[in-house]
PDB file of C-alpha atoms and ligand atoms in Angstrom:
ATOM      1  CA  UNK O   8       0.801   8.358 -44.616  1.00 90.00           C
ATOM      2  CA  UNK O   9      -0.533   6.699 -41.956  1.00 97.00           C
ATOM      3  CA  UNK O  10      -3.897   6.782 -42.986  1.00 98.00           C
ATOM      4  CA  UNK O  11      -3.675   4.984 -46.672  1.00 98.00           C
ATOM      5  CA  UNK O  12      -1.323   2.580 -44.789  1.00 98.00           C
ATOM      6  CA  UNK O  13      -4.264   1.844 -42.204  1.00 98.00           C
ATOM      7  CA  UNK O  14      -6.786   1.482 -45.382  1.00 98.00           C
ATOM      8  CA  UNK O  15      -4.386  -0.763 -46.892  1.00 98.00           C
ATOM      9  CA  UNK O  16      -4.110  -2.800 -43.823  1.00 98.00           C
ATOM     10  CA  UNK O  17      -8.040  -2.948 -43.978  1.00 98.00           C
ATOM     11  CA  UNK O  18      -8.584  -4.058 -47.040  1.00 98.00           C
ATOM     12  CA  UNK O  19      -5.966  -7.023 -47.175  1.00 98.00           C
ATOM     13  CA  UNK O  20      -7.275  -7.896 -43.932  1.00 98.00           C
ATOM     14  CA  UNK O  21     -10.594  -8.026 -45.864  1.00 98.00           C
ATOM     15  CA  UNK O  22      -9.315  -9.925 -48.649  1.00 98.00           C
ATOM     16  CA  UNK O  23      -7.592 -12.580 -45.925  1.00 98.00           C
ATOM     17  CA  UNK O  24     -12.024 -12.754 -44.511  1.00 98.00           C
ATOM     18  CA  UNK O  25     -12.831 -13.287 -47.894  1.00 98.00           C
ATOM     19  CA  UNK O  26     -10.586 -16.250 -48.665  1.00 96.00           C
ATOM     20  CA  UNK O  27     -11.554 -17.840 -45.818  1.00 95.00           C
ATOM     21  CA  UNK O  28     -15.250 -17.401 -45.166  1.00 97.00           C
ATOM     22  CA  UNK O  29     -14.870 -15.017 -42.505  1.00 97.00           C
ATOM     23  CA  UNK O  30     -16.300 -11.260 -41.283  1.00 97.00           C
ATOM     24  CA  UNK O  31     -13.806  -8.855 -40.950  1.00 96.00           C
ATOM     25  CA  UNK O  32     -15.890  -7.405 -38.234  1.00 97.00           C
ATOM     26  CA  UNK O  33     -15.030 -10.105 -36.278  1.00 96.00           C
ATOM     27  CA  UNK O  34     -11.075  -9.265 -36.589  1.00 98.00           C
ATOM     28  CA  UNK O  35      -9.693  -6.269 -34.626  1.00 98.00           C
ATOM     29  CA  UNK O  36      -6.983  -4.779 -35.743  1.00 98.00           C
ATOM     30  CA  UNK O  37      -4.762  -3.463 -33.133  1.00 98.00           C
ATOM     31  CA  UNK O  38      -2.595  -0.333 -33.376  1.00 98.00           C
ATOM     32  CA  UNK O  39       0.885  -1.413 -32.226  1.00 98.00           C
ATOM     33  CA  UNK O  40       2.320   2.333 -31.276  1.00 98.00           C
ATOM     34  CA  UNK O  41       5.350   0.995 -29.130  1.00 97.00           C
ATOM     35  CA  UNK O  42       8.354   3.917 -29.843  1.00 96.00           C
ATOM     36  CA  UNK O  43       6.268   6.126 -31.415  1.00 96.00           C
ATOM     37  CA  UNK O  44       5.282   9.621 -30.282  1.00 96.00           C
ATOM     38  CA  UNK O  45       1.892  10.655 -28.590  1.00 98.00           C
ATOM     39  CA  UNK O  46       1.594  12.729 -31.558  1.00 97.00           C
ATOM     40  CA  UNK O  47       1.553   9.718 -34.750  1.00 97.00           C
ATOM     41  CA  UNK O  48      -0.643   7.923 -31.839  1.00 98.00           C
ATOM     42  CA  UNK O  49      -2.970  10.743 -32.298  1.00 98.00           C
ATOM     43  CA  UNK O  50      -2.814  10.884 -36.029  1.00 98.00           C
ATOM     44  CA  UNK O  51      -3.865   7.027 -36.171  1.00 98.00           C
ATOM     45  CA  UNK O  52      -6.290   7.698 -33.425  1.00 98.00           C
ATOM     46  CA  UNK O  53      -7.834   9.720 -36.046  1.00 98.00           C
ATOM     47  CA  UNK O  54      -7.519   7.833 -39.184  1.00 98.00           C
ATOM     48  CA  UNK O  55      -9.962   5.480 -37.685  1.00 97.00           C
ATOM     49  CA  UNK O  56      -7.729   2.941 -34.892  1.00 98.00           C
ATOM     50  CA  UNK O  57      -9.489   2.661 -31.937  1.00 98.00           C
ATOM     51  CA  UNK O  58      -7.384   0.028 -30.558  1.00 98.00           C
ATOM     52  CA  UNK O  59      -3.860   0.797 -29.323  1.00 98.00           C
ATOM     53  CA  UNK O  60      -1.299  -1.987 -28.067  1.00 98.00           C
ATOM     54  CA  UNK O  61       2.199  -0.601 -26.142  1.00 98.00           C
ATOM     55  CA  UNK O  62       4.762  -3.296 -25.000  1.00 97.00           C
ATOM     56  CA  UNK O  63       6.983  -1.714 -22.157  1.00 98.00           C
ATOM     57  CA  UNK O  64       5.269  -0.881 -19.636  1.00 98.00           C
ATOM     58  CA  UNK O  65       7.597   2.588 -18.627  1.00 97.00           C
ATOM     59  CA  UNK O  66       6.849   4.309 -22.120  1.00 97.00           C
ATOM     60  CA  UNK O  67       3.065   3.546 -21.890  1.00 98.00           C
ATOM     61  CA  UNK O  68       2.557   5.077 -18.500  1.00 98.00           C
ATOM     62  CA  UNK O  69       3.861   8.488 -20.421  1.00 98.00           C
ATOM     63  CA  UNK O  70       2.278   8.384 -23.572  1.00 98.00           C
ATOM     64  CA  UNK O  71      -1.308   6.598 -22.817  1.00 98.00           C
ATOM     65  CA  UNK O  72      -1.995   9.587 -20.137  1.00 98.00           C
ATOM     66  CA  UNK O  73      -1.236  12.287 -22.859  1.00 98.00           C
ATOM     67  CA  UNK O  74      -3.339  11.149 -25.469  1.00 98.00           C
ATOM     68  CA  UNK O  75      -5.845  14.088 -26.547  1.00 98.00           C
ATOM     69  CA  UNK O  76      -7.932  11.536 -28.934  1.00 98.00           C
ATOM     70  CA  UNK O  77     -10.446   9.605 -27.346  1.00 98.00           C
ATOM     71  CA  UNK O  78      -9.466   5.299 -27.910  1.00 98.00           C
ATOM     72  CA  UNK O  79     -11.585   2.238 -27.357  1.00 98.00           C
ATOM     73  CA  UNK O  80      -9.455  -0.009 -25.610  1.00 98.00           C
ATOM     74  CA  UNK O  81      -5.847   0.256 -24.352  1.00 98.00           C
ATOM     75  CA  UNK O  82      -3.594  -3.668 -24.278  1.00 98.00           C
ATOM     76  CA  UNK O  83      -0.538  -4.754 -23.321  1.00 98.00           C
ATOM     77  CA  UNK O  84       1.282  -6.766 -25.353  1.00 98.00           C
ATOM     78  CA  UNK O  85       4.659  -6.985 -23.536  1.00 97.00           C
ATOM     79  CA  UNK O  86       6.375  -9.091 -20.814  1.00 95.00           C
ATOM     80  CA  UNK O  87       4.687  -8.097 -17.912  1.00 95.00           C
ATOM     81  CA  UNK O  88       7.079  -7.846 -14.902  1.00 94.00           C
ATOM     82  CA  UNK O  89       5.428  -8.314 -11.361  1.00 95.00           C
ATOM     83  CA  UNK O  90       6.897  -5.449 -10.035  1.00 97.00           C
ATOM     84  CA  UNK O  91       5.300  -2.764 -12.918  1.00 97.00           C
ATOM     85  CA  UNK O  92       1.956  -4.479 -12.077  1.00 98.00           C
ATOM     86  CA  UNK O  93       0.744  -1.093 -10.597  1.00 97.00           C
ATOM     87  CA  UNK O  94       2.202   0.901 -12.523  1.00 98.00           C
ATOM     88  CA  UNK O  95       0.025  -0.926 -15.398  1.00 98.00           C
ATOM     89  CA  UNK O  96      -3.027  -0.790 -13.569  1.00 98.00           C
ATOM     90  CA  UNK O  97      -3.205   3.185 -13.853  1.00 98.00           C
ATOM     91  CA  UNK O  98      -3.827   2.637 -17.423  1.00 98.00           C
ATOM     92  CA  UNK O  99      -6.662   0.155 -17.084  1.00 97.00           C
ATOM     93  CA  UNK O 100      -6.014  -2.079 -20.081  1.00 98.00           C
ATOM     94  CA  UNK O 101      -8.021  -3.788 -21.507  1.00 98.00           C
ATOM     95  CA  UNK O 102      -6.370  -7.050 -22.253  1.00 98.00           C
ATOM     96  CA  UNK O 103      -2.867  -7.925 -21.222  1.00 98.00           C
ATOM     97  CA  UNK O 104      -1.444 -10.175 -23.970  1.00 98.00           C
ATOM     98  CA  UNK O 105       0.658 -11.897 -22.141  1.00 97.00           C
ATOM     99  CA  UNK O 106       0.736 -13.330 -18.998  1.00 97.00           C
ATOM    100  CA  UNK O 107       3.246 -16.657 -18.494  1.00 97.00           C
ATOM    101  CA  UNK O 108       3.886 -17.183 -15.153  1.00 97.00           C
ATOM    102  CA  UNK O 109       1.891 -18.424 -12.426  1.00 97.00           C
ATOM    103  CA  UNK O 110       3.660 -15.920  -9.611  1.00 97.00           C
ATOM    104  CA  UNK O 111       3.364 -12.520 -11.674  1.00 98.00           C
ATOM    105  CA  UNK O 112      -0.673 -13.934 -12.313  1.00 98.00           C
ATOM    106  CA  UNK O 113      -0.949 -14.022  -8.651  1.00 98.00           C
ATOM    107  CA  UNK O 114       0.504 -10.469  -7.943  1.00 98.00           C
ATOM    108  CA  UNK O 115      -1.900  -9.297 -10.383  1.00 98.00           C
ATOM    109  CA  UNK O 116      -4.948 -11.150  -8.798  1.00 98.00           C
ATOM    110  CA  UNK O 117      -3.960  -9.722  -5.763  1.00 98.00           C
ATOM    111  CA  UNK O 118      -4.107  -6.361  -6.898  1.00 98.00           C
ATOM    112  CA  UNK O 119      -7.662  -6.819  -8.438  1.00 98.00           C
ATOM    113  CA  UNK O 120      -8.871  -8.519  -5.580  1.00 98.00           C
ATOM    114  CA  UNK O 121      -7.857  -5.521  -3.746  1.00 98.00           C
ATOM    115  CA  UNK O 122      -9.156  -3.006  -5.735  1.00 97.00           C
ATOM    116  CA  UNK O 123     -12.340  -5.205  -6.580  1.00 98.00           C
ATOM    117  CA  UNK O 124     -11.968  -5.643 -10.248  1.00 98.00           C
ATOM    118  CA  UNK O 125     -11.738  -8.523 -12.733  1.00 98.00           C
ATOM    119  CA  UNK O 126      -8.791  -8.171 -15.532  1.00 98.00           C
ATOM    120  CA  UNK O 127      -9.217  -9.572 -19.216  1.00 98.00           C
ATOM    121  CA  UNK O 128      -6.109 -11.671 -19.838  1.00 98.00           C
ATOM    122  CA  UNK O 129      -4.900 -13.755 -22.453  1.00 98.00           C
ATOM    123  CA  UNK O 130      -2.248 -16.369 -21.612  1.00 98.00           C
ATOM    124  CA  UNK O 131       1.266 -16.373 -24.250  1.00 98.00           C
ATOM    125  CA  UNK O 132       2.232 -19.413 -25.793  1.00 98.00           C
ATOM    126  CA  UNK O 133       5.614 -19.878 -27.623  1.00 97.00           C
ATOM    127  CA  UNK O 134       4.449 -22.052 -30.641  1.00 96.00           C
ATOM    128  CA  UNK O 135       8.050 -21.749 -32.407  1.00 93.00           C
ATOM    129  CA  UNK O 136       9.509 -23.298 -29.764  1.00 88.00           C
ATOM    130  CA  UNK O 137      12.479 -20.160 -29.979  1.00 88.00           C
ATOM    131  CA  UNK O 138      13.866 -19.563 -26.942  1.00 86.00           C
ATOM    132  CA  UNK O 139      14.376 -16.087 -27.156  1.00 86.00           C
ATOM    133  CA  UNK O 140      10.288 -16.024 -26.735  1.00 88.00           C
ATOM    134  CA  UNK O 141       8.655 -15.752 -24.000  1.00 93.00           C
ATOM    135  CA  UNK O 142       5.294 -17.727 -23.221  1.00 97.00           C
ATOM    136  CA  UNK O 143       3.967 -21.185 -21.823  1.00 97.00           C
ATOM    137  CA  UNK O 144       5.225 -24.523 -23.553  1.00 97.00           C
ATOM    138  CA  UNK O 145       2.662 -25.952 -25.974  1.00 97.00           C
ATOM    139  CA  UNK O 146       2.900 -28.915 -23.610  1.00 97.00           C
ATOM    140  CA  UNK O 147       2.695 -26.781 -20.564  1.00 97.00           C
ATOM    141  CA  UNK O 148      -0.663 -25.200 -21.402  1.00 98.00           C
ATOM    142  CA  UNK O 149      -3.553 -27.132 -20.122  1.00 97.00           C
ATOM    143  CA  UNK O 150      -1.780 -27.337 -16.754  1.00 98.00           C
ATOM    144  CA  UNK O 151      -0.767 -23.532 -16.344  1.00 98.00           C
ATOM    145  CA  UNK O 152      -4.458 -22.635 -17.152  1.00 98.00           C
ATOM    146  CA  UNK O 153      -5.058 -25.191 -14.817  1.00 97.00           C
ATOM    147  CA  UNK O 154      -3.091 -23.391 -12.112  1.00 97.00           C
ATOM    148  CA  UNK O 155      -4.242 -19.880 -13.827  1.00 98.00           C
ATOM    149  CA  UNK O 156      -8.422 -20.796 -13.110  1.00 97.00           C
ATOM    150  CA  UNK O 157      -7.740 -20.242  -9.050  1.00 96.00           C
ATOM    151  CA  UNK O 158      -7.260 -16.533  -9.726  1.00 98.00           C
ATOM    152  CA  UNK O 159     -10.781 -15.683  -9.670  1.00 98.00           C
ATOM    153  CA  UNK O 160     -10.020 -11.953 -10.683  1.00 98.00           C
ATOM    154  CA  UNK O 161      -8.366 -12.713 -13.814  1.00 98.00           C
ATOM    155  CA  UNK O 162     -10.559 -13.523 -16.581  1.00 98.00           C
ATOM    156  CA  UNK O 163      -9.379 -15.396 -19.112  1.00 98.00           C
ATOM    157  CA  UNK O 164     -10.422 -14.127 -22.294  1.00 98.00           C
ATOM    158  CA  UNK O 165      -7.968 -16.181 -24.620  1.00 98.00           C
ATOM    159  CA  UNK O 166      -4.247 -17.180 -26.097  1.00 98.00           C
ATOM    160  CA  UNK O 167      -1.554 -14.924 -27.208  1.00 98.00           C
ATOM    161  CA  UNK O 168       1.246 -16.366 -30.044  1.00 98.00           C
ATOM    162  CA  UNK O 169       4.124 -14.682 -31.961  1.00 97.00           C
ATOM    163  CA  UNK O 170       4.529 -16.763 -35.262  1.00 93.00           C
ATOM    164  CA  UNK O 171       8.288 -17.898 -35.864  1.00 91.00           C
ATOM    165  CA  UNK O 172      10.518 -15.353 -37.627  1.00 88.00           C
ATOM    166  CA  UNK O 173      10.850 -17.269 -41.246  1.00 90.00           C
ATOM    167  CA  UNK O 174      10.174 -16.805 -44.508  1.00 91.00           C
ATOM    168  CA  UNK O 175       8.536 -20.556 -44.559  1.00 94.00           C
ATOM    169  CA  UNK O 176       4.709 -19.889 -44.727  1.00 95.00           C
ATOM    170  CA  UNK O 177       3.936 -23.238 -44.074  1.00 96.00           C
ATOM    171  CA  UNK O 178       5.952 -23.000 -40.895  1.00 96.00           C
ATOM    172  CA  UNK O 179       4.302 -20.003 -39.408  1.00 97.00           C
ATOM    173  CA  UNK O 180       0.699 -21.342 -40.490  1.00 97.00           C
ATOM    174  CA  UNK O 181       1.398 -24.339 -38.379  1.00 97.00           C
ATOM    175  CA  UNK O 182       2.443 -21.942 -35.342  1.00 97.00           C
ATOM    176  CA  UNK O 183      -0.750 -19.939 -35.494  1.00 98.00           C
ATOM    177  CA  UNK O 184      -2.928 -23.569 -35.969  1.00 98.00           C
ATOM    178  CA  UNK O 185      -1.258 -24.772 -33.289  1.00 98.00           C
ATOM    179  CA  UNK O 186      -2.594 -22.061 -30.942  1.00 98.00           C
ATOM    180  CA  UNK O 187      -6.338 -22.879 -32.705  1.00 98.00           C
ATOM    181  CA  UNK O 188      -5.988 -26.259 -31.160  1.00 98.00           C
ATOM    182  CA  UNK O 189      -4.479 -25.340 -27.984  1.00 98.00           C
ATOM    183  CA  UNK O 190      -7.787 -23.290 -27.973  1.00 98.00           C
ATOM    184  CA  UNK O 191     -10.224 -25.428 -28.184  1.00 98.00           C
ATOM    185  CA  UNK O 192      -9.236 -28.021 -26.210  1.00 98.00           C
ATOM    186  CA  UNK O 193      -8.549 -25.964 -23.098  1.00 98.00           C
ATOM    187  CA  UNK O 194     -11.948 -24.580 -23.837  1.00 98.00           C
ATOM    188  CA  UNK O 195     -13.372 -28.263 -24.500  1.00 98.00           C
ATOM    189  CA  UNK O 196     -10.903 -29.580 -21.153  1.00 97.00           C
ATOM    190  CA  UNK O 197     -12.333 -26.933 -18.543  1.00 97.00           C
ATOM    191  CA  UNK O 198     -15.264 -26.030 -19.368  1.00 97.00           C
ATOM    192  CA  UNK O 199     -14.380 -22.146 -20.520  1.00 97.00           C
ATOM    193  CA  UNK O 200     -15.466 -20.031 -23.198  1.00 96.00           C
ATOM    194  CA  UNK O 201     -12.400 -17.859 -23.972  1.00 98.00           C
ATOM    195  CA  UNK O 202     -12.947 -15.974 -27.271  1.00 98.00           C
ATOM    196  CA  UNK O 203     -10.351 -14.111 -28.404  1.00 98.00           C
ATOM    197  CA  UNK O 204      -7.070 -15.837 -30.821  1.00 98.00           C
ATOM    198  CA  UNK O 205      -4.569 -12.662 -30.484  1.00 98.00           C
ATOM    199  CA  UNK O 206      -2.425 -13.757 -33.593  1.00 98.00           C
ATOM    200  CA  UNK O 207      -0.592 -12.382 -36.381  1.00 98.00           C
ATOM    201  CA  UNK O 208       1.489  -9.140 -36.796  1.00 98.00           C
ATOM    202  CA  UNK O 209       2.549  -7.251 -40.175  1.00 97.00           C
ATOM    203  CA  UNK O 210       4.692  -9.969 -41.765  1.00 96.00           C
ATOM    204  CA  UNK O 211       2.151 -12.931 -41.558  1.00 97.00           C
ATOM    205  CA  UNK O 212      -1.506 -11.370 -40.286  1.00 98.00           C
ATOM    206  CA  UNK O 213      -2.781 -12.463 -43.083  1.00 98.00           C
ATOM    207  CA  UNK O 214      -2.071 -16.160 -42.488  1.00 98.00           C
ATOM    208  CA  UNK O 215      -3.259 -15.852 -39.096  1.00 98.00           C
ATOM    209  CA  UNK O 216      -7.118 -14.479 -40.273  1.00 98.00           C
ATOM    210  CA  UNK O 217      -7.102 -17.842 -42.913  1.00 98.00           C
ATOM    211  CA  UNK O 218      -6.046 -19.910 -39.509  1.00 98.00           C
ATOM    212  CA  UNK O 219      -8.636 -18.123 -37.194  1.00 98.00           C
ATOM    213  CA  UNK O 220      -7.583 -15.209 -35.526  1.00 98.00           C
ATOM    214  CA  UNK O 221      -9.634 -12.844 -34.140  1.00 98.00           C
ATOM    215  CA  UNK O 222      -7.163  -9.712 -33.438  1.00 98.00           C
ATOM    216  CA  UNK O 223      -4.099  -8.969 -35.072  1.00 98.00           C
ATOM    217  CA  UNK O 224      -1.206  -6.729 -33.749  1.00 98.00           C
ATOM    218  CA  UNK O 225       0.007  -4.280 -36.196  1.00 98.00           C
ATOM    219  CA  UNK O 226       2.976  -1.858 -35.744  1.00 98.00           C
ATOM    220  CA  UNK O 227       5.412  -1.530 -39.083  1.00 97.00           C
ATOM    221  CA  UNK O 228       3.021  -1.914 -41.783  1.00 97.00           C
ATOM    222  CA  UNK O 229       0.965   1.286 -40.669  1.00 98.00           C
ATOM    223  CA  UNK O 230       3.542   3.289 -38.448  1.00 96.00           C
ATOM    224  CA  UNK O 231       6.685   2.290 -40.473  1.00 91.00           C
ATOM    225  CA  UNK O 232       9.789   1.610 -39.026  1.00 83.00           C
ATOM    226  CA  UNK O 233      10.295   1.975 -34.983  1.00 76.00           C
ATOM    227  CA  UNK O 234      12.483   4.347 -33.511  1.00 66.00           C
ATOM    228  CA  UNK O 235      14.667   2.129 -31.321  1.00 66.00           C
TER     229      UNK O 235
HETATM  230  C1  PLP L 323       5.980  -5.107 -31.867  1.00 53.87           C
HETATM  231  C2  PLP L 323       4.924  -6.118 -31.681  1.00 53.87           C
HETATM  232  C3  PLP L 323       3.936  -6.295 -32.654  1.00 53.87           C
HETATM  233  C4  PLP L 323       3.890  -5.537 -33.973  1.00 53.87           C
HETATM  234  O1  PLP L 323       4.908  -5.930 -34.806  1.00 53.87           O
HETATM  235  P1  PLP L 323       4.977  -5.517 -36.377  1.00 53.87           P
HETATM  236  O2  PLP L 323       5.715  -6.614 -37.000  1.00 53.87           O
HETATM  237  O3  PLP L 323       5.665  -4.216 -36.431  1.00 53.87           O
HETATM  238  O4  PLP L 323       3.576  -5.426 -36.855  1.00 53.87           O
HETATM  239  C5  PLP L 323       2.969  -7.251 -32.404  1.00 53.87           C
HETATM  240  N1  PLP L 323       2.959  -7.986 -31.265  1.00 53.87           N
HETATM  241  C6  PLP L 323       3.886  -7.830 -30.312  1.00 53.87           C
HETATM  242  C7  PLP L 323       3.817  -8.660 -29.081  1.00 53.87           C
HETATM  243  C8  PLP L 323       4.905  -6.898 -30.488  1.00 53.87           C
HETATM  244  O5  PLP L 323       5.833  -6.758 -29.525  1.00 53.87           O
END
């Protein structure tokens, strides 16, 4: 049931705030709907998410549209491929997760600066160091946001991680501190006041909340398994 799945979600999420000191007001939890159908996106729509993340960009322009609930905010949480940029746009997200390179940034500037609008981005960074994953270099970070700051229609609202795939706690708690550090000195280093950590998914969200995160991405642990 997706409903006592999305209260249980709530109330570890809670218990995570507790630990640490923290509000869970000021955690979102994101909906993670990617291969599900418009209709389970309804039924969490209605059991309270308001927040609904897709990660291909194809499915999203079909589903999103059909969507007879109302939602808060729609983000992208995918690899964002320059030439889907407009495609994207229809859907007026929110926040796009995960931008990591310096020519697709300036496609989507373009289009904003076209259209007149400012987008809410947060910029990936692959803390594991895996290089299946997509995102900027630890090392590389103060210089792409560098770079990033000339696109005056992109906002940047924050960093984006995906914790390594272990069992080692430890090991994924220093990924998602990592990203707290990145944080704040890019925010120290240029002056910015980005405020959202987007950290944390159903296998370690609640390590991410001890180590600062202020939205976690949840598919499995309230939708169940994906249809792939
Ligand atoms: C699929 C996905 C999630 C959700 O993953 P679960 O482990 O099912 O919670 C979160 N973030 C991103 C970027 C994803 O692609």
């Amino acid at each position: 049931m997706i409903s006592e799945n999305i209260k249980k979600i709530r109330e570890r999420m809670e218990e995570a705030c507790r630990r640490c000191g923290r509000n869970i007001n000021d955690v979102k939890l994101l909906g993670v709907t990617k291969t599900h159908t418009v209709e389970t996106m309804e039924e969490a729509l209605r059991a309270g998410i308001e927040y609904i993340g897709e990660n291909k960009i194809q499915d999203a322009v079909k589903k999103i549209p059909e969507l007879k609930e109302p939602y808060k905010e729609f983000h992208f949480i995918g690899h964002l491929q320059s030439n889907k940029i407009n495609k994207l746009m229809t859907l007026r997200p929110h926040l796009i997760h995960s931008l990591d390179k310096i020519s697709t940034a300036r496609k989507l500037n373009n289009y904003c600066e076209a259209k007149g609008i400012k987008q809410n981005i947060l910029v990936e960074i692959n803390t594991s160091g895996e290089e299946t994953k997509n995102g900027i270099l630890p090392k590389d970070a103060e210089e792409f946001i560098g770079a990033l700051l000339e696109n005056n229609n992109l906002k940047i609202k924050g960093l984006m991680t995906i914790g390594t795939r272990t069992e080692d706690k430890e090991e994924i708690r220093r990924c998602f501190r990592q990203l707290r550090e990145i944080f704040e000195d890019i925010n120290e280093k240029f002056g910015l006041e980005m405020d959202v950590l987007s950290m944390g998914m159903t296998g370690d969200f609640e390590i991410a909340i001890e180590e600062g995160s202020d939205l976690v991405r949840i598919g499995s642990a309230i939708f169940g398994k994906r249809n792939v």
